[in-house]
Short mmCIF file of C-alpha atoms in Angstrom, two decimals:
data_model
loop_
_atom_site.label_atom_id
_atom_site.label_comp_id
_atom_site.label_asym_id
_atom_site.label_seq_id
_atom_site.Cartn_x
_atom_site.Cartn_y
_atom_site.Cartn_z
CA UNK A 116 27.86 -43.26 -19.11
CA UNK A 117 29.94 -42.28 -16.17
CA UNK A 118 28.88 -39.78 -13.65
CA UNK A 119 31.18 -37.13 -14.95
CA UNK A 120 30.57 -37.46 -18.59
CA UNK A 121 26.98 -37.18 -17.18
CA UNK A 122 27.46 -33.87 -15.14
CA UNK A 123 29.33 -32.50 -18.41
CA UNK A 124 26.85 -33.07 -20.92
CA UNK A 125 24.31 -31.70 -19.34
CA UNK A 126 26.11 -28.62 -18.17
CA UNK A 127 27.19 -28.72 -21.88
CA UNK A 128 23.32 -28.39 -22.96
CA UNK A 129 22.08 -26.44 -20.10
CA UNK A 130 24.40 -23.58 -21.26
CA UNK A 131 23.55 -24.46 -24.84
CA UNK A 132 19.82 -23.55 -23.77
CA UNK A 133 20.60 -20.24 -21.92
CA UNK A 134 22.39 -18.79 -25.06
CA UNK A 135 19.45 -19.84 -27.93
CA UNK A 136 17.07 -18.38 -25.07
CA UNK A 137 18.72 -15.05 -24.42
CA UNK A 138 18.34 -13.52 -28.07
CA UNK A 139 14.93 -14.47 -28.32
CA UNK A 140 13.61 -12.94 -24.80
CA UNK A 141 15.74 -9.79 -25.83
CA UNK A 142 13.61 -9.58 -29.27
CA UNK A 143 10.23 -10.25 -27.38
CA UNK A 144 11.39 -6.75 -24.85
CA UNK A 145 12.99 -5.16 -27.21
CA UNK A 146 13.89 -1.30 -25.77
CA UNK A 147 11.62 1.12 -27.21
CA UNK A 148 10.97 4.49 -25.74
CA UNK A 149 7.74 6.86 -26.34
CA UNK A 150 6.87 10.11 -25.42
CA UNK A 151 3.26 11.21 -23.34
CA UNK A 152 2.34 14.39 -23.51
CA UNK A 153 -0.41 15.68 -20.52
CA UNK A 154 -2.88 18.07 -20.36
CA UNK A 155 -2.10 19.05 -16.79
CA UNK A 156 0.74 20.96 -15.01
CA UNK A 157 2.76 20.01 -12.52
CA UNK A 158 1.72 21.48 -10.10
CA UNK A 159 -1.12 19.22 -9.99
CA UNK A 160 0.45 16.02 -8.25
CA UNK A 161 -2.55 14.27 -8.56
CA UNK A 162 -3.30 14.58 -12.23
CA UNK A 163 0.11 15.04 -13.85
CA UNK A 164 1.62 12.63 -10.70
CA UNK A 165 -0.48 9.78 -12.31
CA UNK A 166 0.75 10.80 -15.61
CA UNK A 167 4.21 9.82 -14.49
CA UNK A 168 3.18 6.53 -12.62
CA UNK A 169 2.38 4.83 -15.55
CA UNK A 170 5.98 5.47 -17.12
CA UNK A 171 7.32 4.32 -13.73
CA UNK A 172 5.22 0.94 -13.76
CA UNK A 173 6.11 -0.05 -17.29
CA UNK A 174 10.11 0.66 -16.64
CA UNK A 175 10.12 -1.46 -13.48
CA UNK A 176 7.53 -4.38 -15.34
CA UNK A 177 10.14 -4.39 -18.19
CA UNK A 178 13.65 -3.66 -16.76
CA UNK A 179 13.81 -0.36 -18.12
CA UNK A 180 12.73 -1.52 -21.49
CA UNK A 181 9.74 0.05 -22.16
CA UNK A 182 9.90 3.88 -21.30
CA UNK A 183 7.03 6.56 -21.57
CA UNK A 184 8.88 10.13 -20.71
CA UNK A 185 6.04 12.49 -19.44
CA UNK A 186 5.81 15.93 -20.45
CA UNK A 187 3.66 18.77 -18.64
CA UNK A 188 1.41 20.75 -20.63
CA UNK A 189 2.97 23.22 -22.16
CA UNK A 190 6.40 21.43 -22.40
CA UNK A 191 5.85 20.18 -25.97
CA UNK A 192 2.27 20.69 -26.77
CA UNK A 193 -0.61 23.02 -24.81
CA UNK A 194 -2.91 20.74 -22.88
CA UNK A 195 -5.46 21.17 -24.56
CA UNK A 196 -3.99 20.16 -27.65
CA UNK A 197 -2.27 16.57 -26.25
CA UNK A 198 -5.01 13.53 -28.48
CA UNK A 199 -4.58 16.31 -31.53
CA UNK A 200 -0.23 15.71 -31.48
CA UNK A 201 -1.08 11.88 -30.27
CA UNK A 202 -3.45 11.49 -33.78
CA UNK A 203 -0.81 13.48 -35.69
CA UNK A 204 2.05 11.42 -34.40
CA UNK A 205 4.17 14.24 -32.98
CA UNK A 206 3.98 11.99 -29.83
CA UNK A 207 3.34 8.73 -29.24
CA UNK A 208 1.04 9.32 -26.23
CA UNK A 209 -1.22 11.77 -24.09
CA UNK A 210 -3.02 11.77 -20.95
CA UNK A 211 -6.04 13.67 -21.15
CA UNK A 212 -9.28 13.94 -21.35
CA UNK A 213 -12.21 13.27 -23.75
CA UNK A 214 -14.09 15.80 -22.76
CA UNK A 215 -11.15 18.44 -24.14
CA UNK A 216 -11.98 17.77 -27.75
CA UNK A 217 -15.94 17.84 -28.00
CA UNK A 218 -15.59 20.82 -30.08
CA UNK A 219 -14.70 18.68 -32.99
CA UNK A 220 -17.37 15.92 -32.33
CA UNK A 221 -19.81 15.65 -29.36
CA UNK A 222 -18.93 12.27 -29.08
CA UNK A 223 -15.26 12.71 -27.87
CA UNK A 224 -17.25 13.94 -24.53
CA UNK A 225 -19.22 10.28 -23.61
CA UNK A 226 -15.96 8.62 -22.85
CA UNK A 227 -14.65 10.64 -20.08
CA UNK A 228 -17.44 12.85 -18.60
CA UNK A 229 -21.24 14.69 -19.95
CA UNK A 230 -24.06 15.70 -17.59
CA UNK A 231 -26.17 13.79 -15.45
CA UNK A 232 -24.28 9.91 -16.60
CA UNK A 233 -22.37 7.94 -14.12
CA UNK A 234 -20.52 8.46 -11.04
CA UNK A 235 -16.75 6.77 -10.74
CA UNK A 236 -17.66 3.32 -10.13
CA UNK A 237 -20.85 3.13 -12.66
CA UNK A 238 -18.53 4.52 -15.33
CA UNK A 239 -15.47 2.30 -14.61
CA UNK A 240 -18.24 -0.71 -14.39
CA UNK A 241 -19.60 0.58 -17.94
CA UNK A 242 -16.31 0.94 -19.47
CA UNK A 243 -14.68 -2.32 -18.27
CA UNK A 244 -17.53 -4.80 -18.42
CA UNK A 245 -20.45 -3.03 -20.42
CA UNK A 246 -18.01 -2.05 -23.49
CA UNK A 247 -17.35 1.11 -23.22
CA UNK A 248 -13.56 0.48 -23.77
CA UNK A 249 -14.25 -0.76 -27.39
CA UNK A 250 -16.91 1.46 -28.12
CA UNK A 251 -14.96 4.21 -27.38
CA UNK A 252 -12.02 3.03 -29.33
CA UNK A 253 -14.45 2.52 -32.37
CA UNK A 254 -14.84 5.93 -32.74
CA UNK A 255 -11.33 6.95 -31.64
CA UNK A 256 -9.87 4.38 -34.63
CA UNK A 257 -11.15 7.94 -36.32
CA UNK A 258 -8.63 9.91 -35.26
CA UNK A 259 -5.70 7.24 -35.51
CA UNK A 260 -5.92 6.63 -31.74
CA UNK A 261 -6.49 3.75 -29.34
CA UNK A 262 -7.23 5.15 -25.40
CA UNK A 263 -7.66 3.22 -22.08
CA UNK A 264 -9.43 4.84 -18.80
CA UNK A 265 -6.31 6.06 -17.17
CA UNK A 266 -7.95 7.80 -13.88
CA UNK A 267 -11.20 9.17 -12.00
CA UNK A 268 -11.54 11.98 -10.15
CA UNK A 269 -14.51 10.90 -8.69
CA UNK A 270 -17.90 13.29 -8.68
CA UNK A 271 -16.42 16.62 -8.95
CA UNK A 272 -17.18 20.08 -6.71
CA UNK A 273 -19.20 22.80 -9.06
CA UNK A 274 -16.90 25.12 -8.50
CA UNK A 275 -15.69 28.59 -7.41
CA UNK A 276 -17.85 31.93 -7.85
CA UNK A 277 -17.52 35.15 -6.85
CA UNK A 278 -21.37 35.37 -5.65
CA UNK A 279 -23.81 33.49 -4.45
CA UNK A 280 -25.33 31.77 -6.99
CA UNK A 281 -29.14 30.78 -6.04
CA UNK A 282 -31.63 31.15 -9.13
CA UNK A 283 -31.51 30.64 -12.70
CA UNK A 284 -31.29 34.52 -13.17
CA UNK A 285 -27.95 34.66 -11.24
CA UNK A 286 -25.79 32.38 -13.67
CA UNK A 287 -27.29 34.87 -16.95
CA UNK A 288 -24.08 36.27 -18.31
CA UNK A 289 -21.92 35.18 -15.98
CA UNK A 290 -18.49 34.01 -17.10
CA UNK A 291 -17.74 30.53 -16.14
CA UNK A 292 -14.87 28.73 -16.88
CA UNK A 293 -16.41 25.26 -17.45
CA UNK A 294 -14.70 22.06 -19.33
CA UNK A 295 -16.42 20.46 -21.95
CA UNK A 296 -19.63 19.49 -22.96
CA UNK A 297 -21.10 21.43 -19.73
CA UNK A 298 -20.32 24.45 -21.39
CA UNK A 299 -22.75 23.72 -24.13
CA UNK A 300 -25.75 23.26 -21.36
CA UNK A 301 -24.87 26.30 -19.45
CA UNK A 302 -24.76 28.35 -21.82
CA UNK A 303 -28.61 27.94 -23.06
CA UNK A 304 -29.20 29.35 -19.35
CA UNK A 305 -27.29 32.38 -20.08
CA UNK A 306 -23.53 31.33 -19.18
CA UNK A 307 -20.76 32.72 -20.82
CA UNK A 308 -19.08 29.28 -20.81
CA UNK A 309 -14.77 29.49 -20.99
CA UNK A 310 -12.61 26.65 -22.30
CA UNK A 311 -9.22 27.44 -20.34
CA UNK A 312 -6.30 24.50 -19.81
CA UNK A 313 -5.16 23.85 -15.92
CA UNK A 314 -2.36 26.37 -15.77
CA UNK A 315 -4.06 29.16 -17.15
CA UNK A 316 -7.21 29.30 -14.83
CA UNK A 317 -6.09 30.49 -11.88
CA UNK A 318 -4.84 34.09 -13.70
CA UNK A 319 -7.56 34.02 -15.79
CA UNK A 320 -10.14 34.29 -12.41
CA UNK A 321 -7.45 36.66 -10.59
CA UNK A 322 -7.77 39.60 -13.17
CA UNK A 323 -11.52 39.02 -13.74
CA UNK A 324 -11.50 37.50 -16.85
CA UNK A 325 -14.20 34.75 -15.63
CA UNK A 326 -16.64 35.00 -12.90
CA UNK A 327 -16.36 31.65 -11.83
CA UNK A 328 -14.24 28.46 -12.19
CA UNK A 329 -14.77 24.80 -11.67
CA UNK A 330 -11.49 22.70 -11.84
CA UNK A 331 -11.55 19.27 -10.37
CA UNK A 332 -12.31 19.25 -6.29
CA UNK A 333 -11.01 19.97 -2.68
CA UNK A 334 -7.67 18.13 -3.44
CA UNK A 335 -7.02 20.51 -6.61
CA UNK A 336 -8.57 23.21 -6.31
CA UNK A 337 -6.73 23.91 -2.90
CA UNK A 338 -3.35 23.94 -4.26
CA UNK A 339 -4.72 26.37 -7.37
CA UNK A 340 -6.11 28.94 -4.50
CA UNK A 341 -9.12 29.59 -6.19
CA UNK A 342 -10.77 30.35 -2.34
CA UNK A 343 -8.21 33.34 -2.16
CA UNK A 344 -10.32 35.08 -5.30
CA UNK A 345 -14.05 33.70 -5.47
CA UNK A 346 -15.33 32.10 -1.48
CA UNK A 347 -18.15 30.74 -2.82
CA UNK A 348 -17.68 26.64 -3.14
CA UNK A 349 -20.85 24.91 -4.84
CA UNK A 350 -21.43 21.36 -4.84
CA UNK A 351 -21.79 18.59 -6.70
CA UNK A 352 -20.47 19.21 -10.44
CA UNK A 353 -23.30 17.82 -11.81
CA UNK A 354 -21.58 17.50 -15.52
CA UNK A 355 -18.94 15.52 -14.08
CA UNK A 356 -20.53 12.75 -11.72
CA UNK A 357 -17.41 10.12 -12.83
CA UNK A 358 -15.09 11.81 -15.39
CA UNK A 359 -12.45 9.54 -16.94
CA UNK A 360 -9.25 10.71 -17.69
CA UNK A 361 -8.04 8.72 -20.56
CA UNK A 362 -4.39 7.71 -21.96
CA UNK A 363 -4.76 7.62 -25.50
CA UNK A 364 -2.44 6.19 -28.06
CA UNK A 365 -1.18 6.95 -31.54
CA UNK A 366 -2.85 3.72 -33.23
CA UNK A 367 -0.25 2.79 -35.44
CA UNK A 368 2.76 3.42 -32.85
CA UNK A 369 0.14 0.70 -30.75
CA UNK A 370 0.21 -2.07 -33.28
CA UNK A 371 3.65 -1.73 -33.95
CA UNK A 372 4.24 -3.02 -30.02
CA UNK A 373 4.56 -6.52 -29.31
CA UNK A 374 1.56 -8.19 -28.08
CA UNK A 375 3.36 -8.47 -24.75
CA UNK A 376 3.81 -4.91 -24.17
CA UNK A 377 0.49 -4.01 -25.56
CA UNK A 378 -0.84 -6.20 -22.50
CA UNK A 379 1.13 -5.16 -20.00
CA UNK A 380 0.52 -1.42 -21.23
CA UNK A 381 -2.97 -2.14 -20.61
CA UNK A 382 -2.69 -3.90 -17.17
CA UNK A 383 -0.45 -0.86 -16.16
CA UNK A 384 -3.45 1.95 -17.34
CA UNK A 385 -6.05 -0.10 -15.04
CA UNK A 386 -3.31 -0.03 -12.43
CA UNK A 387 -3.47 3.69 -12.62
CA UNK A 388 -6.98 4.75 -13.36
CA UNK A 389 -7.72 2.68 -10.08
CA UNK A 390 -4.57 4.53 -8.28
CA UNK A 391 -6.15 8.35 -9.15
CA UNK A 392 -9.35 7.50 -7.89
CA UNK A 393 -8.05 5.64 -4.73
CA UNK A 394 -5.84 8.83 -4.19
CA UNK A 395 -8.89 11.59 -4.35
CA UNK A 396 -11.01 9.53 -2.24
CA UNK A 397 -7.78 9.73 0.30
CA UNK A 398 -6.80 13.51 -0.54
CA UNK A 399 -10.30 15.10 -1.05
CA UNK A 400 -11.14 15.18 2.77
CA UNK A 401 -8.01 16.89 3.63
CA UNK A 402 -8.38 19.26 1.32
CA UNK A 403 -11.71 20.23 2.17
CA UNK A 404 -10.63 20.61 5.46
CA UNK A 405 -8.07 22.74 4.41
CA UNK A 406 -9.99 24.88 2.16
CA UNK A 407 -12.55 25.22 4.90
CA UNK A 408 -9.72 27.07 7.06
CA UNK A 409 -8.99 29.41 4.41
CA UNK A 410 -12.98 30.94 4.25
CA UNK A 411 -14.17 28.35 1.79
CA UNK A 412 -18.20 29.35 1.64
CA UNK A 413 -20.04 25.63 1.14
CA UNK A 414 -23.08 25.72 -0.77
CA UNK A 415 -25.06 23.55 -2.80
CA UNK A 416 -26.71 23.96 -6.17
CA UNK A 417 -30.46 24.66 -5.56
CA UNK A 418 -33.06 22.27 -6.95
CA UNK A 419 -34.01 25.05 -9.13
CA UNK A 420 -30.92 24.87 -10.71
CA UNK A 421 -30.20 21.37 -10.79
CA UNK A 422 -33.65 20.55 -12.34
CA UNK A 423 -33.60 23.21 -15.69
CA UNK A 424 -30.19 21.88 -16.26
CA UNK A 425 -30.79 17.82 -16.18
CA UNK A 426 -34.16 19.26 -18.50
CA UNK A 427 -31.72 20.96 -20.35
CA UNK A 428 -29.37 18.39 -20.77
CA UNK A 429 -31.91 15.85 -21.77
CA UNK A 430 -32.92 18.45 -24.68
CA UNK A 431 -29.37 18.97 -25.87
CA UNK A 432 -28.55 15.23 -26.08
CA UNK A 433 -31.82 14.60 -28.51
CA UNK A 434 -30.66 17.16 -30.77
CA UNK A 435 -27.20 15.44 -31.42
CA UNK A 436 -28.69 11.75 -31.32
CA UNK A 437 -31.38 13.15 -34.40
CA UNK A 438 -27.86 13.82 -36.49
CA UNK A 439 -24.69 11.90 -35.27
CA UNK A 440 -24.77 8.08 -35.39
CA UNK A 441 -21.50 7.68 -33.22
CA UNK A 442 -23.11 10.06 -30.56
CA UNK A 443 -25.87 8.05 -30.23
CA UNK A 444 -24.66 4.59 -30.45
CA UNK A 445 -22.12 5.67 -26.79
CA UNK A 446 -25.15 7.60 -25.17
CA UNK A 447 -27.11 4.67 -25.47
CA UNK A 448 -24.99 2.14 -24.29
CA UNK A 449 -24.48 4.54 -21.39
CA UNK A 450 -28.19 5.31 -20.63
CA UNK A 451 -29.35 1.44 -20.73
CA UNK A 452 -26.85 0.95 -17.88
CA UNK A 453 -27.56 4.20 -15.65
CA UNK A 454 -31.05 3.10 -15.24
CA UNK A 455 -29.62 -0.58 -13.80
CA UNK A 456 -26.95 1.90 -12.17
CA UNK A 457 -28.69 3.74 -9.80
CA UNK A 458 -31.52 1.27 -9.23
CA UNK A 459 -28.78 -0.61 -7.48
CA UNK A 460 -27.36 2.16 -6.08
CA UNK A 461 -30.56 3.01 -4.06
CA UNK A 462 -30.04 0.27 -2.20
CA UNK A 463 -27.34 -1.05 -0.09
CA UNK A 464 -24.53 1.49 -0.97
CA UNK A 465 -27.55 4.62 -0.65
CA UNK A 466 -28.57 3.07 2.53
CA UNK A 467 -25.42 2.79 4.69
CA UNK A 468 -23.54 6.02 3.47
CA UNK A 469 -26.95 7.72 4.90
CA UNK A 470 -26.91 6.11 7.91
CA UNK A 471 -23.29 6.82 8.20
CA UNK A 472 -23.39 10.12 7.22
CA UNK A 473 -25.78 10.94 10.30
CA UNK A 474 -23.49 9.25 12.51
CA UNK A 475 -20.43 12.06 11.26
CA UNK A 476 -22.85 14.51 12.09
CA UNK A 477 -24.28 13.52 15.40
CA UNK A 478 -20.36 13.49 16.53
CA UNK A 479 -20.69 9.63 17.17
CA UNK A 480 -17.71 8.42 14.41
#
């Protein structure tokens, strides 16, 4: 074979290859488009922001093949409505969280946030590597969903009041508005617990429909202005030591992706639940700072409180583990691994962030 022939065959085949190759990448990527509805407004970067990243990381993994369009609350659903359309299969996709939806089944609340659990990294460790993920999914399959941690807040503040709060007597009939499964503890010690969605809080404290309002923390609440209304600032949210925000998928819209995109989606969801905690622990000092300027009053929840509601807590979780199998096999799986959680954390992590702490406050950082 001469050297031409040579260099003319194999052009020949080389361009023979790139033609059988192209239809079959373009029917492994084919273009599909979904919709994610949020529970959060815009105006909350943070939240809804993160919302929006993981649209923007799919587009750019897949060329612009795979699109998720985000949607504030509001814009097609109410936030606290998103899993409900998700299940339904209004839209393909929410970003939300659990803790929305105990109403209908306590257990909705273990896979984002209940009181006195995990903090951010305990949770994420739980949910990654102690199967949380699947466990969580088990009893989503339920509701025609599939969800993957999609964002941590980290230990939240305990929010805004209009008083001091320092005994059990001063929370009796005081309207709170308080996500979740809290609501259910404080109101056995005589709160007036309020399920509002992000965009209608703010209002809702203004004209004196609630007494008090926790939201998220210093990064948040800030840009809501909750300071300008109710000065007092309590500290730590004790029903909300990790909270995961989830995205949660319509479960047939998820197997009808190919397997590609269903890994990548779930590469791109770790991406972002580690990008919303990574951004709190950046913006949360700022905003303290901030909200410190503006006549934020600190204060911390006394051990009078904190004790009768872990007591309390403890009481309400036997109740629903006596009747609701699903309940019971999360809070379980989450309880065996708190004790190992905060055995370890006693140690090195407890340890330094003292030490270091003392050094902020002796000026010497």
């Amino acid at each position: 074979m001469d050297r031409r022939s040579f260099i003319t065959k194999a052009a020949l085949g080389s361009a023979a290859a790139t033609a059988l190759a192209a239809p079959a990448i373009a029917q492994a990527n084919p273009k599909i488009t979904w919709r994610m509805t949020s529970s959060f407004p815009k105006s909350l970067s943070t939240l809804f922001g993160n919302t929006e990243e993981l649209g923007k990381r799919l587009s750019e993994a897949t060329d612009g093949n795979f699109q998720i369009q985000s949607f504030a609350a509001g814009e097609l659903v109410g936030g606290l409505q998103a899993a409900d359309a998700v299940s339904a299969g209004t839209v393909e996709a929410c970003h939300t969280v659990g803790y929305y939806y105990w109403g209908k089944d306590p257990a909705w609340a273990l896979g984002s946030a209940v009181p006195f659990a995990l903090s951010a990294r305990g949770m994420n460790a739980w949910q990654y590597f102690g199967g949380g993920i699947d466990l969580y999914n088990k009893f989503l399959a339920r509701d025609n969903l599939i969800g993957f941690p999609g964002g941590n807040t980290g230990t939240q503040m305990g929010g805004w009041f209009r008083k001091e709060i320092n005994t059990l007597d001063d929370l009796k009939g005081l309207k709170m508005r308080v996500g979740g499964f809290a609501g259910k503890i404080m109101e056995r010690l005589g709160v007036v617990p309020q399920q509002l969605a992000g965009g209608d809080v703010y209002a809702a404290l203004e004209k004196g429909t609630i007494d008090a309002v926790e939201f998220v923390g210093p990064a948040d609440d800030e840009k809501l202005g909750f300071v300008k209304v109710a000065p007092y600032y309590y500290y730590p949210g004790w029903w909300e030591g990790g909270p995961s925000v989830h995205f949660m998928f319509n479960l047939d819209a998820w197997n009808g992706l190919p397997k590609a995109y269903q890994s990548l989606l779930r590469t791109a969801c770790q991406a972002v639940d580690a990008n919303m905690l990574q951004q709190y622990d950046w913006e949360n000092p700022k905003g303290l700072i901030k909200l410190m300027g503006q006549g934020a009053q600190l204060r911390p929840f006394s051990s009078e409180i904190l004790q009768a509601c872990f007591k309390v807590s403890n009481e309400v979780y036997a109740e629903i583990e006596a009747t609701n199998t699903e309940f019971k096999t999360l809070w379980d799986s989450i309880k065996e691994y708190r004790k190992e959680w905060y055995l370890w954390q006693q140690v090195a992590e407890y340890n330094y962030d003292t030490f270091m702490m003392i050094q902020q406050r002796q000026g010497t950082l």
